[in-house]
Short mmCIF file of C-alpha atoms in Angstrom, two decimals:
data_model
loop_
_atom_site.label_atom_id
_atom_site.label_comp_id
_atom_site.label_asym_id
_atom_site.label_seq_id
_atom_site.Cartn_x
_atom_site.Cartn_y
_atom_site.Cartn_z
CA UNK W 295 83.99 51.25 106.91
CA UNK W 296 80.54 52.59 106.73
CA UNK W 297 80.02 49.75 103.25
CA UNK W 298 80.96 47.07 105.92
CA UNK W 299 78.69 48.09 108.69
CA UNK W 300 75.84 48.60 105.67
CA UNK W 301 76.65 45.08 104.65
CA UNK W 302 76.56 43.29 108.01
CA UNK W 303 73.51 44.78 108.96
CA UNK W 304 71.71 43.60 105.69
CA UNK W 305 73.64 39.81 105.67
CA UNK W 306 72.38 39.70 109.36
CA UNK W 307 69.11 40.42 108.55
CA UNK W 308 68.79 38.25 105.74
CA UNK W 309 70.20 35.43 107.46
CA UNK W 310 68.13 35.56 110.48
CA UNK W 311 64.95 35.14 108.13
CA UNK W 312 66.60 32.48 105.68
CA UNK W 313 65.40 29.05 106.35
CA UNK W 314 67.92 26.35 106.96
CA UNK W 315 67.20 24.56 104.31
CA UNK W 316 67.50 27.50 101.65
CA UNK W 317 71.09 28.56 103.35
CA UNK W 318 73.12 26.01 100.80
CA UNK W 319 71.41 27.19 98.04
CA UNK W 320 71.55 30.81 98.72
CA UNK W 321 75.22 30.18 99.95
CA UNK W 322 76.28 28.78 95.94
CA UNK W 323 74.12 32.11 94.42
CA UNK W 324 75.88 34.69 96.81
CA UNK W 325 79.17 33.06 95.50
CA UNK W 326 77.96 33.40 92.08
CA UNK W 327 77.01 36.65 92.88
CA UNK W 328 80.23 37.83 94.12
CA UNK W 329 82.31 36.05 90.78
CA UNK W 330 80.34 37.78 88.77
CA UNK W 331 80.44 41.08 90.21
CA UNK W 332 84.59 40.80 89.95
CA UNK W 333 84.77 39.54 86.72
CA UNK W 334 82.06 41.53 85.35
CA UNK W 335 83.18 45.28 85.15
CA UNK W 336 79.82 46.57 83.11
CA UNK W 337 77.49 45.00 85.90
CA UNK W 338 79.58 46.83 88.64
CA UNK W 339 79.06 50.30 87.24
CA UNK W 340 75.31 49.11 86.27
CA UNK W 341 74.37 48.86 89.68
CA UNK W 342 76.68 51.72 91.01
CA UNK W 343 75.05 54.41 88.89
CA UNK W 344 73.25 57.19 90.55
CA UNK W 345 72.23 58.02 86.99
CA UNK W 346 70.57 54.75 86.22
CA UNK W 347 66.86 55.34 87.93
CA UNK W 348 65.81 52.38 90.69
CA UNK W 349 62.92 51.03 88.27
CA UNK W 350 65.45 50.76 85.28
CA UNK W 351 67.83 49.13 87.50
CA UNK W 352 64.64 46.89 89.40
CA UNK W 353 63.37 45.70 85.90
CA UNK W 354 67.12 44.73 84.57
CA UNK W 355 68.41 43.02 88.07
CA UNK W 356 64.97 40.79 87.79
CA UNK W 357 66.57 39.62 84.14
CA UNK W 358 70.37 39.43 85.06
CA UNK W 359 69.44 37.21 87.92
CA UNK W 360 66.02 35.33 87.01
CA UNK W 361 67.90 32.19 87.71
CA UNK W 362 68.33 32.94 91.68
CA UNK W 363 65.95 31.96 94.84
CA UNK W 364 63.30 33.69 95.32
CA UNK W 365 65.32 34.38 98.32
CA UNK W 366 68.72 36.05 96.24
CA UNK W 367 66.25 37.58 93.99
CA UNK W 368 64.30 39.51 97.09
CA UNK W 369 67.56 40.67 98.57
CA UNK W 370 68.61 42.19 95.39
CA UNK W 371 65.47 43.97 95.01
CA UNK W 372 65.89 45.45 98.22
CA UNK W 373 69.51 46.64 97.88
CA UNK W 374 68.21 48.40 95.11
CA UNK W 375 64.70 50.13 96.37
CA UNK W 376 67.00 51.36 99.49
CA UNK W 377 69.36 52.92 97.01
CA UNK W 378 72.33 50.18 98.14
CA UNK W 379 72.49 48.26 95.19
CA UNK W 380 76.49 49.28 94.79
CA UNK W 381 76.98 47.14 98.33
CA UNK W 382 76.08 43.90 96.74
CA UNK W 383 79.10 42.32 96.66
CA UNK W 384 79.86 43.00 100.24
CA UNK W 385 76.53 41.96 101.01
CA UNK W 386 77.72 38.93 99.81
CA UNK W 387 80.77 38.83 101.47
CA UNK W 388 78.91 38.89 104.70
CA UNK W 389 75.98 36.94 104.19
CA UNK W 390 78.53 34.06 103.20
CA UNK W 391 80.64 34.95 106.49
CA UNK W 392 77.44 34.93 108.27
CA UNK W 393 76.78 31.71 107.21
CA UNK W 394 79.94 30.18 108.12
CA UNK W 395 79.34 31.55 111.66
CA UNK W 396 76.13 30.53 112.75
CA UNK W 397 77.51 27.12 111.14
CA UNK W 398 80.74 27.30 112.85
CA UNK W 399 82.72 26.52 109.09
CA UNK W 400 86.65 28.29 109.51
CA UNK W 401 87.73 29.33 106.16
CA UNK W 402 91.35 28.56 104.87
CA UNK W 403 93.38 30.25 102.60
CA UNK W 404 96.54 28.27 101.26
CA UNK W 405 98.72 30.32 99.21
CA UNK W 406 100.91 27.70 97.02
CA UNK W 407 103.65 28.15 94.11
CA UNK W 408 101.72 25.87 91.99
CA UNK W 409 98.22 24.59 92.12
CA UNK W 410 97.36 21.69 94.84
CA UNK W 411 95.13 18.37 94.21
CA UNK W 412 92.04 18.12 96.28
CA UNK W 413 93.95 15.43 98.25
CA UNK W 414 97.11 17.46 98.74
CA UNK W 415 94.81 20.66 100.29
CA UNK W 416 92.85 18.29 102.53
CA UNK W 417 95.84 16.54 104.10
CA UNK W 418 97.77 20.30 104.37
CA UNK W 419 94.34 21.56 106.09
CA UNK W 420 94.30 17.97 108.77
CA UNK W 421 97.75 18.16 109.65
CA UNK W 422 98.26 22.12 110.04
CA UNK W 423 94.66 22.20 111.59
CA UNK W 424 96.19 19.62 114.70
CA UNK W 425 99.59 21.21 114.93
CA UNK W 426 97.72 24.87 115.58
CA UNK W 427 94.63 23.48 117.71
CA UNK W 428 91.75 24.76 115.66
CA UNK W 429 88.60 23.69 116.64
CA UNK W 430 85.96 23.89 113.75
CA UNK W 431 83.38 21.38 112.14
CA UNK W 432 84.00 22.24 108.91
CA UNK W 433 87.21 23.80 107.14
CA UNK W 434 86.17 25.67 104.19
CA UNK W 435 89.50 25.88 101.54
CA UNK W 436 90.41 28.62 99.54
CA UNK W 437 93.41 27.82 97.23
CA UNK W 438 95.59 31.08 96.10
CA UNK W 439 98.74 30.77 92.90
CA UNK W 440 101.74 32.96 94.17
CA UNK W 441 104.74 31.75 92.23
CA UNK W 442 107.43 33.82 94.08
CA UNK W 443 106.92 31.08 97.24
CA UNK W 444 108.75 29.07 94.83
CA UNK W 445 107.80 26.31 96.66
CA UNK W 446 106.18 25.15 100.02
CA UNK W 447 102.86 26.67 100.81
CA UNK W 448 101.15 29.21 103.52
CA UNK W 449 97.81 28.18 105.12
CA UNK W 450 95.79 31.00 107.19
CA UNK W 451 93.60 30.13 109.26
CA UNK W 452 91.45 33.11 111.59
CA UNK W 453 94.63 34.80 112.75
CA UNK W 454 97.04 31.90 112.24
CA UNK W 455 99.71 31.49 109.75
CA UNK W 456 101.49 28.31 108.83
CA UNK W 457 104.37 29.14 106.41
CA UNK W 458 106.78 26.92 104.75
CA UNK W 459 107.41 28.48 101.92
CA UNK W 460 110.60 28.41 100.38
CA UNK W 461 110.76 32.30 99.70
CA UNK W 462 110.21 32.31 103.67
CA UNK W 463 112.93 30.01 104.71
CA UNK W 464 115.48 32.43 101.78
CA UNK W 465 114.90 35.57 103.87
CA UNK W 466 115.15 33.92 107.17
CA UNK W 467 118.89 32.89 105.82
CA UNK W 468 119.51 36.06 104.17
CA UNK W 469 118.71 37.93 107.48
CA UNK W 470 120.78 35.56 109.03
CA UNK W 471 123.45 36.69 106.46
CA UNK W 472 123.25 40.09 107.04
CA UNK W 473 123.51 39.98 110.78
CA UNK W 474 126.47 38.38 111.07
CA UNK W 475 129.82 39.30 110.36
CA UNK W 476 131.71 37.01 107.76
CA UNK W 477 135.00 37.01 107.93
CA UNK W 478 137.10 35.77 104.55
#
């Protein structure tokens, strides 16, 4: 709790001084940022370390991420002067949900058995989007493999769930199933 109030203090901050122009840009690095972090187990416990001093860690950060804004590149720095630096990735997190706020972007999640065309995600998002009344400029679309759906898909949006899912529509039968009494 207290790494998510740290982090929406900082992704507050950060945003309010952004320019609008930078936000895209910064947007892309924060998501780089936050791929790299998960698939990167070394640079997690790099900037974790309470034994690795704040200059040590300063003078690697400025090579690991060179290639970010001036903007990423300041944040970082000051993660790690204010002894935060293990917070990055939820600094992330909230500078990107941050970002979708003050831009008023919804972010779905569609959970399918197999992978989904660009096409096939867009046209789930419009229709399911109408049928549940969200209002939103922009849908942002986060595609998720679960192959025990089996088939069908489940799109979240804020605190609504579409579900057609085959492994859905199975329970709701076997429940049935088990409720009733069969008689041979």
């Amino acid at each position: 709790m207290a790494n998510y109030r740290v982090a929406k203090r900082y992704a507050k901050a950060f945003m309010e001084v952004l320019p609008a122009e930078r936000q895209e840009v910064v947007i892309g690095e924060m998501r780089d940022i936050i791929k790299s972090l998960k698939a990167n187990k070394n640079l997690r416990a790099f900037l974790g370390s309470p034994i690795i001093s704040e200059e040590k860690k300063l003078s690697i950060s400025k090579d690991i991420f060179k290639a970010f804004s001036n903007e990423t590149q300041n944040l970082i720095m000051l993660l790690i002067k204010n002894g935060r630096s293990e917070n990055l990735k939820e600094v992330a997190n909230s500078v990107i949900e941050q970002y979708r706020t003050l831009n008023g972007i919804k972010k779905a999640i569609i959970t399918s058995a197999t992978p989904l065309t660009e096409e096939q995600l867009n046209d789930i998002v419009q229709e399911v989007t109408r049928n549940l009344a969200i209002e939103s400029k922009k849908i942002e679309v986060e595609q998720k493999i679960d192959e025990s759906l089996i088939g069908g898909f489940i799109l979240r949006v804020d605190d609504k769930q579409f579900d057609t899912s085959i492994k859905t529509r199975l329970n709701k039968i076997k429940q049935e199933f088990d409720t009733k009494q069969i008689i041979s």
